[in-house]
PDB file of C-alpha atoms and ligand atoms in Angstrom:
ATOM      1  CA  MET A   1       0.000   0.000   0.000  1.00 54.00           C
ATOM      2  CA  SER A   2       1.202   3.482  -0.795  1.00 65.00           C
ATOM      3  CA  THR A   3       1.832   6.295   1.682  1.00 77.00           C
ATOM      4  CA  ARG A   4      -0.521   8.655  -0.163  1.00 95.00           C
ATOM      5  CA  THR A   5      -3.938   9.094   1.477  1.00 96.00           C
ATOM      6  CA  PRO A   6      -6.262   6.762  -0.418  1.00 97.00           C
ATOM      7  CA  LEU A   7      -9.230   8.315  -2.190  1.00 98.00           C
ATOM      8  CA  MET A   8     -12.228   6.004  -2.279  1.00 98.00           C
ATOM      9  CA  ALA A   9     -14.776   7.610  -4.575  1.00 98.00           C
ATOM     10  CA  GLY A  10     -18.200   6.502  -5.717  1.00 98.00           C
ATOM     11  CA  ASN A  11     -19.212   7.457  -9.253  1.00 98.00           C
ATOM     12  CA  TRP A  12     -22.972   7.106  -9.191  1.00 98.00           C
ATOM     13  CA  LYS A  13     -23.251   7.667 -12.947  1.00 98.00           C
ATOM     14  CA  MET A  14     -26.896   8.336 -13.940  1.00 98.00           C
ATOM     15  CA  ASN A  15     -28.419   6.836 -10.798  1.00 98.00           C
ATOM     16  CA  LEU A  16     -30.214   8.140  -7.677  1.00 98.00           C
ATOM     17  CA  ASN A  17     -32.479  11.206  -7.694  1.00 98.00           C
ATOM     18  CA  HIS A  18     -31.896  13.975  -5.155  1.00 98.00           C
ATOM     19  CA  LEU A  19     -34.072  12.376  -2.476  1.00 98.00           C
ATOM     20  CA  GLU A  20     -32.317   9.045  -2.889  1.00 98.00           C
ATOM     21  CA  ALA A  21     -29.010  10.917  -2.800  1.00 98.00           C
ATOM     22  CA  ILE A  22     -29.852  12.454   0.573  1.00 97.00           C
ATOM     23  CA  ALA A  23     -30.808   9.068   2.028  1.00 97.00           C
ATOM     24  CA  HIS A  24     -27.684   7.422   0.609  1.00 97.00           C
ATOM     25  CA  VAL A  25     -25.238  10.057   1.899  1.00 97.00           C
ATOM     26  CA  GLN A  26     -26.910  10.125   5.333  1.00 97.00           C
ATOM     27  CA  LYS A  27     -26.622   6.360   5.619  1.00 96.00           C
ATOM     28  CA  LEU A  28     -23.026   6.480   4.447  1.00 96.00           C
ATOM     29  CA  ALA A  29     -22.114   9.183   6.973  1.00 95.00           C
ATOM     30  CA  PHE A  30     -23.772   7.231   9.775  1.00 95.00           C
ATOM     31  CA  ALA A  31     -21.979   4.008   8.848  1.00 94.00           C
ATOM     32  CA  LEU A  32     -18.650   5.828   8.634  1.00 94.00           C
ATOM     33  CA  ALA A  33     -19.113   7.985  11.739  1.00 90.00           C
ATOM     34  CA  ASP A  34     -16.171   6.345  13.513  1.00 88.00           C
ATOM     35  CA  LYS A  35     -13.922   6.449  10.444  1.00 84.00           C
ATOM     36  CA  ASP A  36     -10.693   8.393  10.559  1.00 83.00           C
ATOM     37  CA  TYR A  37     -10.968  10.533   7.453  1.00 82.00           C
ATOM     38  CA  GLU A  38      -7.314  11.518   7.768  1.00 81.00           C
ATOM     39  CA  THR A  39      -6.294   8.038   6.709  1.00 87.00           C
ATOM     40  CA  VAL A  40      -8.849   7.551   3.960  1.00 94.00           C
ATOM     41  CA  GLU A  41     -10.712  10.137   1.951  1.00 96.00           C
ATOM     42  CA  VAL A  42     -14.270   9.333   0.899  1.00 97.00           C
ATOM     43  CA  ALA A  43     -16.026  11.071  -1.966  1.00 98.00           C
ATOM     44  CA  VAL A  44     -19.194  10.696  -3.986  1.00 98.00           C
ATOM     45  CA  LEU A  45     -19.816  11.896  -7.525  1.00 98.00           C
ATOM     46  CA  PRO A  46     -23.605  12.232  -7.861  1.00 98.00           C
ATOM     47  CA  PRO A  47     -25.506  13.458 -10.932  1.00 98.00           C
ATOM     48  CA  PHE A  48     -25.679  17.255 -11.297  1.00 98.00           C
ATOM     49  CA  THR A  49     -29.293  17.386 -10.086  1.00 98.00           C
ATOM     50  CA  ASP A  50     -28.254  15.909  -6.712  1.00 98.00           C
ATOM     51  CA  LEU A  51     -25.321  18.181  -5.999  1.00 98.00           C
ATOM     52  CA  ARG A  52     -27.203  20.971  -4.231  1.00 98.00           C
ATOM     53  CA  SER A  53     -28.921  18.472  -1.929  1.00 98.00           C
ATOM     54  CA  VAL A  54     -25.636  16.734  -1.153  1.00 98.00           C
ATOM     55  CA  GLN A  55     -23.920  20.081  -0.518  1.00 98.00           C
ATOM     56  CA  THR A  56     -26.668  21.186   1.888  1.00 98.00           C
ATOM     57  CA  LEU A  57     -26.405  17.921   3.787  1.00 97.00           C
ATOM     58  CA  VAL A  58     -22.610  17.881   3.951  1.00 97.00           C
ATOM     59  CA  ASP A  59     -22.435  21.561   4.968  1.00 96.00           C
ATOM     60  CA  GLY A  60     -25.323  21.413   7.419  1.00 94.00           C
ATOM     61  CA  ASP A  61     -24.120  18.320   9.242  1.00 91.00           C
ATOM     62  CA  LYS A  62     -20.392  19.069   8.765  1.00 93.00           C
ATOM     63  CA  LEU A  63     -19.897  15.668   7.165  1.00 94.00           C
ATOM     64  CA  LYS A  64     -16.375  14.642   6.197  1.00 94.00           C
ATOM     65  CA  ILE A  65     -17.579  13.061   2.977  1.00 97.00           C
ATOM     66  CA  LYS A  66     -16.436  14.998  -0.064  1.00 97.00           C
ATOM     67  CA  TYR A  67     -18.373  15.301  -3.275  1.00 98.00           C
ATOM     68  CA  GLY A  68     -17.950  16.308  -6.861  1.00 98.00           C
ATOM     69  CA  ALA A  69     -19.459  16.219 -10.317  1.00 98.00           C
ATOM     70  CA  GLN A  70     -19.172  13.681 -13.110  1.00 98.00           C
ATOM     71  CA  ASP A  71     -18.352  16.217 -15.808  1.00 98.00           C
ATOM     72  CA  ILE A  72     -17.575  19.904 -16.323  1.00 98.00           C
ATOM     73  CA  SER A  73     -17.905  22.226 -19.302  1.00 98.00           C
ATOM     74  CA  ALA A  74     -14.690  23.555 -20.789  1.00 98.00           C
ATOM     75  CA  HIS A  75     -16.449  26.949 -20.939  1.00 98.00           C
ATOM     76  CA  ASP A  76     -17.249  29.285 -18.047  1.00 98.00           C
ATOM     77  CA  SER A  77     -20.641  30.455 -19.345  1.00 98.00           C
ATOM     78  CA  GLY A  78     -22.548  31.138 -22.528  1.00 98.00           C
ATOM     79  CA  ALA A  79     -24.618  29.413 -25.180  1.00 98.00           C
ATOM     80  CA  TYR A  80     -23.771  25.801 -24.309  1.00 98.00           C
ATOM     81  CA  THR A  81     -27.169  24.209 -23.791  1.00 98.00           C
ATOM     82  CA  GLY A  82     -27.168  21.397 -21.279  1.00 97.00           C
ATOM     83  CA  GLU A  83     -23.677  22.019 -19.936  1.00 98.00           C
ATOM     84  CA  ILE A  84     -22.620  22.813 -16.381  1.00 98.00           C
ATOM     85  CA  SER A  85     -19.696  25.150 -15.779  1.00 98.00           C
ATOM     86  CA  GLY A  86     -16.767  25.325 -13.380  1.00 98.00           C
ATOM     87  CA  PRO A  87     -18.130  28.457 -11.652  1.00 98.00           C
ATOM     88  CA  MET A  88     -21.413  26.610 -11.016  1.00 98.00           C
ATOM     89  CA  LEU A  89     -19.611  23.622  -9.538  1.00 98.00           C
ATOM     90  CA  SER A  90     -17.281  25.707  -7.402  1.00 98.00           C
ATOM     91  CA  LYS A  91     -20.273  27.669  -6.071  1.00 98.00           C
ATOM     92  CA  LEU A  92     -21.595  24.288  -4.889  1.00 98.00           C
ATOM     93  CA  LYS A  93     -18.213  23.693  -3.231  1.00 98.00           C
ATOM     94  CA  CYS A  94     -17.417  20.608  -5.280  1.00 98.00           C
ATOM     95  CA  THR A  95     -14.014  19.212  -4.351  1.00 98.00           C
ATOM     96  CA  TYR A  96     -13.719  16.924  -7.365  1.00 98.00           C
ATOM     97  CA  VAL A  97     -14.897  16.507 -10.915  1.00 99.00           C
ATOM     98  CA  ALA A  98     -14.441  13.466 -13.124  1.00 98.00           C
ATOM     99  CA  VAL A  99     -13.004  14.320 -16.526  1.00 98.00           C
ATOM    100  CA  GLY A 100     -12.900  12.048 -19.543  1.00 98.00           C
ATOM    101  CA  HIS A 101     -14.725   9.098 -18.066  1.00 98.00           C
ATOM    102  CA  SER A 102     -14.773   6.354 -20.692  1.00 98.00           C
ATOM    103  CA  GLU A 103     -18.558   6.709 -20.988  1.00 98.00           C
ATOM    104  CA  ARG A 104     -18.076  10.382 -21.933  1.00 98.00           C
ATOM    105  CA  ARG A 105     -15.293   9.470 -24.317  1.00 98.00           C
ATOM    106  CA  GLN A 106     -17.449   6.740 -25.885  1.00 96.00           C
ATOM    107  CA  TYR A 107     -20.936   8.285 -25.985  1.00 97.00           C
ATOM    108  CA  HIS A 108     -20.021  11.950 -26.260  1.00 97.00           C
ATOM    109  CA  LYS A 109     -16.897  11.537 -28.350  1.00 97.00           C
ATOM    110  CA  GLU A 110     -14.714  13.414 -25.885  1.00 98.00           C
ATOM    111  CA  THR A 111     -11.186  13.573 -27.211  1.00 98.00           C
ATOM    112  CA  ASP A 112      -7.986  14.139 -25.275  1.00 98.00           C
ATOM    113  CA  GLU A 113      -8.147  17.793 -26.399  1.00 98.00           C
ATOM    114  CA  VAL A 114     -11.613  18.173 -24.881  1.00 98.00           C
ATOM    115  CA  CYS A 115     -10.469  16.426 -21.693  1.00 98.00           C
ATOM    116  CA  ASN A 116      -7.460  18.719 -21.530  1.00 98.00           C
ATOM    117  CA  ALA A 117      -9.708  21.805 -21.770  1.00 98.00           C
ATOM    118  CA  LYS A 118     -11.932  20.366 -19.020  1.00 98.00           C
ATOM    119  CA  VAL A 119      -8.936  19.626 -16.766  1.00 98.00           C
ATOM    120  CA  LYS A 120      -7.859  23.256 -17.187  1.00 98.00           C
ATOM    121  CA  ALA A 121     -11.412  24.505 -16.515  1.00 98.00           C
ATOM    122  CA  ALA A 122     -11.540  22.482 -13.287  1.00 98.00           C
ATOM    123  CA  PHE A 123      -8.210  23.830 -12.019  1.00 98.00           C
ATOM    124  CA  LYS A 124      -9.176  27.378 -13.009  1.00 98.00           C
ATOM    125  CA  HIS A 125     -12.133  27.136 -10.624  1.00 98.00           C
ATOM    126  CA  GLY A 126     -10.357  25.377  -7.779  1.00 98.00           C
ATOM    127  CA  ILE A 127     -11.839  21.933  -8.409  1.00 98.00           C
ATOM    128  CA  THR A 128      -9.609  18.851  -8.476  1.00 98.00           C
ATOM    129  CA  PRO A 129     -10.018  16.884 -11.682  1.00 98.00           C
ATOM    130  CA  ILE A 130     -10.128  13.110 -11.567  1.00 98.00           C
ATOM    131  CA  LEU A 131      -8.792  12.401 -15.045  1.00 98.00           C
ATOM    132  CA  CYS A 132     -10.073   9.012 -16.214  1.00 98.00           C
ATOM    133  CA  VAL A 133      -7.947   7.005 -18.598  1.00 98.00           C
ATOM    134  CA  GLY A 134      -7.822   3.410 -19.759  1.00 98.00           C
ATOM    135  CA  GLU A 135      -7.870   1.131 -22.765  1.00 97.00           C
ATOM    136  CA  GLU A 136     -10.594  -0.800 -24.597  1.00 96.00           C
ATOM    137  CA  LEU A 137     -10.384  -4.590 -24.833  1.00 94.00           C
ATOM    138  CA  GLU A 138      -9.022  -4.620 -28.412  1.00 95.00           C
ATOM    139  CA  VAL A 139      -6.235  -2.273 -27.358  1.00 96.00           C
ATOM    140  CA  ARG A 140      -5.265  -4.514 -24.439  1.00 95.00           C
ATOM    141  CA  GLU A 141      -5.387  -7.614 -26.617  1.00 93.00           C
ATOM    142  CA  ALA A 142      -3.110  -5.911 -29.126  1.00 96.00           C
ATOM    143  CA  GLY A 143      -0.616  -5.325 -26.292  1.00 96.00           C
ATOM    144  CA  ASN A 144      -1.041  -1.542 -26.350  1.00 97.00           C
ATOM    145  CA  ALA A 145      -2.727  -0.915 -22.985  1.00 97.00           C
ATOM    146  CA  VAL A 146       0.147   1.044 -21.470  1.00 98.00           C
ATOM    147  CA  ALA A 147       0.948   3.171 -24.549  1.00 98.00           C
ATOM    148  CA  HIS A 148      -2.732   4.006 -25.072  1.00 98.00           C
ATOM    149  CA  THR A 149      -3.277   4.979 -21.444  1.00 98.00           C
ATOM    150  CA  LEU A 150      -0.103   7.068 -21.241  1.00 98.00           C
ATOM    151  CA  ALA A 151      -1.114   8.984 -24.373  1.00 98.00           C
ATOM    152  CA  GLN A 152      -4.400   9.863 -22.645  1.00 98.00           C
ATOM    153  CA  VAL A 153      -2.496  11.039 -19.550  1.00 98.00           C
ATOM    154  CA  GLU A 154      -0.174  13.184 -21.665  1.00 98.00           C
ATOM    155  CA  GLY A 155      -3.076  14.571 -23.739  1.00 98.00           C
ATOM    156  CA  GLY A 156      -5.142  15.400 -20.666  1.00 98.00           C
ATOM    157  CA  LEU A 157      -2.253  17.212 -19.007  1.00 98.00           C
ATOM    158  CA  LYS A 158      -0.995  19.168 -22.032  1.00 98.00           C
ATOM    159  CA  ASP A 159       0.220  22.616 -20.886  1.00 98.00           C
ATOM    160  CA  VAL A 160      -1.028  22.057 -17.336  1.00 98.00           C
ATOM    161  CA  PRO A 161       1.561  23.639 -15.017  1.00 98.00           C
ATOM    162  CA  ALA A 162       3.199  21.611 -12.268  1.00 98.00           C
ATOM    163  CA  GLU A 163       1.534  23.690  -9.499  1.00 98.00           C
ATOM    164  CA  GLN A 164      -1.799  22.360 -10.749  1.00 98.00           C
ATOM    165  CA  ALA A 165      -0.764  18.920 -11.965  1.00 98.00           C
ATOM    166  CA  GLU A 166       0.577  17.976  -8.526  1.00 97.00           C
ATOM    167  CA  SER A 167      -2.957  17.860  -7.145  1.00 97.00           C
ATOM    168  CA  ILE A 168      -4.631  15.982 -10.007  1.00 98.00           C
ATOM    169  CA  VAL A 169      -6.100  12.541  -9.405  1.00 98.00           C
ATOM    170  CA  ILE A 170      -5.768  10.009 -12.204  1.00 98.00           C
ATOM    171  CA  ALA A 171      -8.183   7.096 -12.423  1.00 98.00           C
ATOM    172  CA  TYR A 172      -7.012   4.112 -14.418  1.00 98.00           C
ATOM    173  CA  GLU A 173     -10.191   2.452 -15.606  1.00 98.00           C
ATOM    174  CA  PRO A 174      -9.725  -0.221 -18.252  1.00 97.00           C
ATOM    175  CA  VAL A 175     -12.905   0.066 -20.330  1.00 96.00           C
ATOM    176  CA  TRP A 176     -13.397  -3.705 -20.538  1.00 94.00           C
ATOM    177  CA  ALA A 177     -13.514  -3.948 -16.737  1.00 94.00           C
ATOM    178  CA  ILE A 178     -16.204  -1.270 -16.251  1.00 92.00           C
ATOM    179  CA  GLY A 179     -19.579  -2.648 -15.268  1.00 88.00           C
ATOM    180  CA  THR A 180     -18.668  -6.067 -16.610  1.00 88.00           C
ATOM    181  CA  GLY A 181     -17.672  -7.830 -13.417  1.00 83.00           C
ATOM    182  CA  LYS A 182     -14.290  -8.513 -15.070  1.00 82.00           C
ATOM    183  CA  VAL A 183     -11.823  -6.947 -12.699  1.00 79.00           C
ATOM    184  CA  CYS A 184      -8.371  -6.201 -14.027  1.00 90.00           C
ATOM    185  CA  GLY A 185      -5.861  -8.388 -12.207  1.00 94.00           C
ATOM    186  CA  ALA A 186      -4.181  -6.467  -9.407  1.00 96.00           C
ATOM    187  CA  ASP A 187      -0.750  -7.030 -10.972  1.00 97.00           C
ATOM    188  CA  ASP A 188      -1.930  -5.780 -14.366  1.00 96.00           C
ATOM    189  CA  ALA A 189      -3.544  -2.730 -12.770  1.00 97.00           C
ATOM    190  CA  GLN A 190      -0.359  -2.034 -10.802  1.00 98.00           C
ATOM    191  CA  GLN A 191       1.731  -2.283 -13.977  1.00 98.00           C
ATOM    192  CA  VAL A 192      -0.327   0.398 -15.751  1.00 98.00           C
ATOM    193  CA  CYS A 193      -0.555   2.629 -12.653  1.00 98.00           C
ATOM    194  CA  ALA A 194       3.243   2.437 -12.222  1.00 98.00           C
ATOM    195  CA  ALA A 195       3.633   3.390 -15.878  1.00 98.00           C
ATOM    196  CA  ILE A 196       1.293   6.366 -15.330  1.00 98.00           C
ATOM    197  CA  ARG A 197       3.479   7.481 -12.418  1.00 98.00           C
ATOM    198  CA  GLY A 198       6.528   7.092 -14.641  1.00 98.00           C
ATOM    199  CA  LYS A 199       4.872   9.280 -17.284  1.00 98.00           C
ATOM    200  CA  LEU A 200       4.134  11.958 -14.660  1.00 98.00           C
ATOM    201  CA  ALA A 201       7.790  11.873 -13.621  1.00 98.00           C
ATOM    202  CA  GLU A 202       8.801  12.303 -17.260  1.00 98.00           C
ATOM    203  CA  LEU A 203       6.342  15.177 -17.848  1.00 98.00           C
ATOM    204  CA  TYR A 204       7.109  16.895 -14.522  1.00 98.00           C
ATOM    205  CA  THR A 205       9.383  15.544 -11.769  1.00 98.00           C
ATOM    206  CA  GLN A 206       9.655  12.336  -9.771  1.00 97.00           C
ATOM    207  CA  GLU A 207       8.724  14.285  -6.654  1.00 97.00           C
ATOM    208  CA  LEU A 208       5.511  15.479  -8.260  1.00 98.00           C
ATOM    209  CA  ALA A 209       4.746  12.000  -9.595  1.00 98.00           C
ATOM    210  CA  ASP A 210       5.181  10.578  -6.102  1.00 97.00           C
ATOM    211  CA  ARG A 211       2.554  12.946  -4.749  1.00 97.00           C
ATOM    212  CA  VAL A 212      -0.189  12.286  -7.339  1.00 98.00           C
ATOM    213  CA  ARG A 213      -2.905   9.828  -6.415  1.00 98.00           C
ATOM    214  CA  ILE A 214      -3.733   7.181  -8.971  1.00 98.00           C
ATOM    215  CA  GLN A 215      -6.983   5.276  -8.537  1.00 98.00           C
ATOM    216  CA  TYR A 216      -8.072   2.006 -10.073  1.00 97.00           C
ATOM    217  CA  GLY A 217     -11.639   1.672 -11.350  1.00 97.00           C
ATOM    218  CA  GLY A 218     -13.540  -1.202 -12.954  1.00 96.00           C
ATOM    219  CA  SER A 219     -15.701  -3.730 -11.115  1.00 95.00           C
ATOM    220  CA  VAL A 220     -14.254  -2.864  -7.701  1.00 96.00           C
ATOM    221  CA  LYS A 221     -16.151  -4.712  -4.952  1.00 96.00           C
ATOM    222  CA  SER A 222     -15.617  -5.410  -1.260  1.00 96.00           C
ATOM    223  CA  GLY A 223     -14.213  -8.805  -2.225  1.00 95.00           C
ATOM    224  CA  ASN A 224     -11.387  -7.531  -4.442  1.00 95.00           C
ATOM    225  CA  VAL A 225     -10.608  -4.055  -3.087  1.00 96.00           C
ATOM    226  CA  ALA A 226      -7.995  -5.121  -0.517  1.00 96.00           C
ATOM    227  CA  GLU A 227      -5.886  -6.939  -3.109  1.00 96.00           C
ATOM    228  CA  ILE A 228      -6.027  -3.952  -5.456  1.00 97.00           C
ATOM    229  CA  MET A 229      -5.263  -1.430  -2.705  1.00 97.00           C
ATOM    230  CA  ALA A 230      -2.256  -3.479  -1.581  1.00 96.00           C
ATOM    231  CA  LYS A 231      -0.397  -2.433  -4.730  1.00 97.00           C
ATOM    232  CA  PRO A 232       2.205   0.313  -4.292  1.00 97.00           C
ATOM    233  CA  ASP A 233       1.048   2.593  -7.120  1.00 98.00           C
ATOM    234  CA  ILE A 234      -2.704   2.304  -6.509  1.00 98.00           C
ATOM    235  CA  ASP A 235      -3.957   5.030  -4.194  1.00 98.00           C
ATOM    236  CA  GLY A 236      -7.672   4.578  -4.269  1.00 98.00           C
ATOM    237  CA  ALA A 237     -10.655   3.279  -6.151  1.00 98.00           C
ATOM    238  CA  LEU A 238     -13.247   4.838  -8.407  1.00 98.00           C
ATOM    239  CA  VAL A 239     -16.270   2.673  -7.812  1.00 98.00           C
ATOM    240  CA  GLY A 240     -19.317   2.570 -10.069  1.00 98.00           C
ATOM    241  CA  GLY A 241     -22.058   0.006  -9.499  1.00 97.00           C
ATOM    242  CA  ALA A 242     -20.923  -1.056  -6.023  1.00 97.00           C
ATOM    243  CA  SER A 243     -21.007   2.543  -4.777  1.00 98.00           C
ATOM    244  CA  LEU A 244     -24.814   2.596  -5.125  1.00 98.00           C
ATOM    245  CA  ASP A 245     -25.170  -0.037  -2.424  1.00 97.00           C
ATOM    246  CA  THR A 246     -24.367   1.760   0.826  1.00 96.00           C
ATOM    247  CA  ASP A 247     -23.340  -1.347   2.758  1.00 96.00           C
ATOM    248  CA  GLU A 248     -21.073  -2.519  -0.052  1.00 97.00           C
ATOM    249  CA  PHE A 249     -19.488   0.923  -0.484  1.00 97.00           C
ATOM    250  CA  VAL A 250     -18.883   1.151   3.265  1.00 96.00           C
ATOM    251  CA  LYS A 251     -17.077  -2.209   3.126  1.00 96.00           C
ATOM    252  CA  ILE A 252     -14.978  -0.916   0.228  1.00 97.00           C
ATOM    253  CA  VAL A 253     -14.072   2.244   2.158  1.00 96.00           C
ATOM    254  CA  ARG A 254     -13.183   0.079   5.160  1.00 94.00           C
ATOM    255  CA  PHE A 255     -10.835  -2.060   3.072  1.00 90.00           C
ATOM    256  CA  THR A 256      -8.065  -1.880   5.657  1.00 86.00           C
ATOM    257  CA  GLU A 257     -10.327  -3.441   8.271  1.00 85.00           C
ATOM    258  CA  GLN A 258     -11.036  -6.629   6.299  1.00 69.00           C
TER     259      GLN A 258
HETATM  260  O1  13P B 301     -16.742   3.413 -14.328  1.00 78.00           O
HETATM  261  C1  13P B 301     -16.484   3.122 -13.174  1.00 78.00           C
HETATM  262  C2  13P B 301     -16.244   4.175 -12.162  1.00 78.00           C
HETATM  263  O2  13P B 301     -16.068   5.413 -12.754  1.00 78.00           O
HETATM  264  C3  13P B 301     -16.436   1.717 -12.722  1.00 78.00           C
HETATM  265  O3  13P B 301     -17.718   1.191 -12.806  1.00 78.00           O
HETATM  266  P1  13P B 301     -18.027  -0.241 -12.134  1.00 78.00           P
HETATM  267  O4  13P B 301     -17.463  -0.193 -10.744  1.00 78.00           O
HETATM  268  O5  13P B 301     -19.521  -0.344 -12.167  1.00 78.00           O
HETATM  269  O6  13P B 301     -17.330  -1.256 -12.976  1.00 78.00           O
END
């Protein structure tokens, strides 16, 4: 296990309305009331429509759970129907925002250039981007998983200064392991995450690379999280389906207690 504070984050995707969000976060906070949040950071990424409710709850009850959005516009304001901007998210005190999730790359054709603009928009408004990267099955089978993923890291960080890059979170999410129940072997995940750290050292410095948190995402469950988190270059998990089940997510967050 690494010395960086693990970030265990739940990406709810397009699930849970704002009332369900309130119930879910309350239950989570209650179940984690004794947790030392200095040793593990817990975050949820609800849909946009839930964020105000989650913010009110977290602020009102001084919860230690952090929250963020699943996407951000590259633009600050203007004629961009349906988009949500950095100023809007920072007004809601979002700590994090996912950028370039594979579902955005796949269904909304987000390129590395778009992801790069979104990473910059997040930093501009004081929100920490969780840059999602990872290869499709064909790419892995062709032996190009590492090269493909590193190109996404480099593209997402183009012209991002070190003062900002040092606080980015990178989520390695092999596309073939998302929502499929096929978890990437812990050794394979470690190999790519170590390569990502190597790329950060090449783009910036080793010191900076050593500070950045790299999460693994893709079919993380309570039964496999400990093995994944035991790897030296994996500093957290980005959890999809299993984060919707409060009890299961609590077990994932409590991975050190298993
Ligand atoms: O996409 C993911 C998190 O962002 C992973 O989803 P699953 O945990 O459902 O595989």
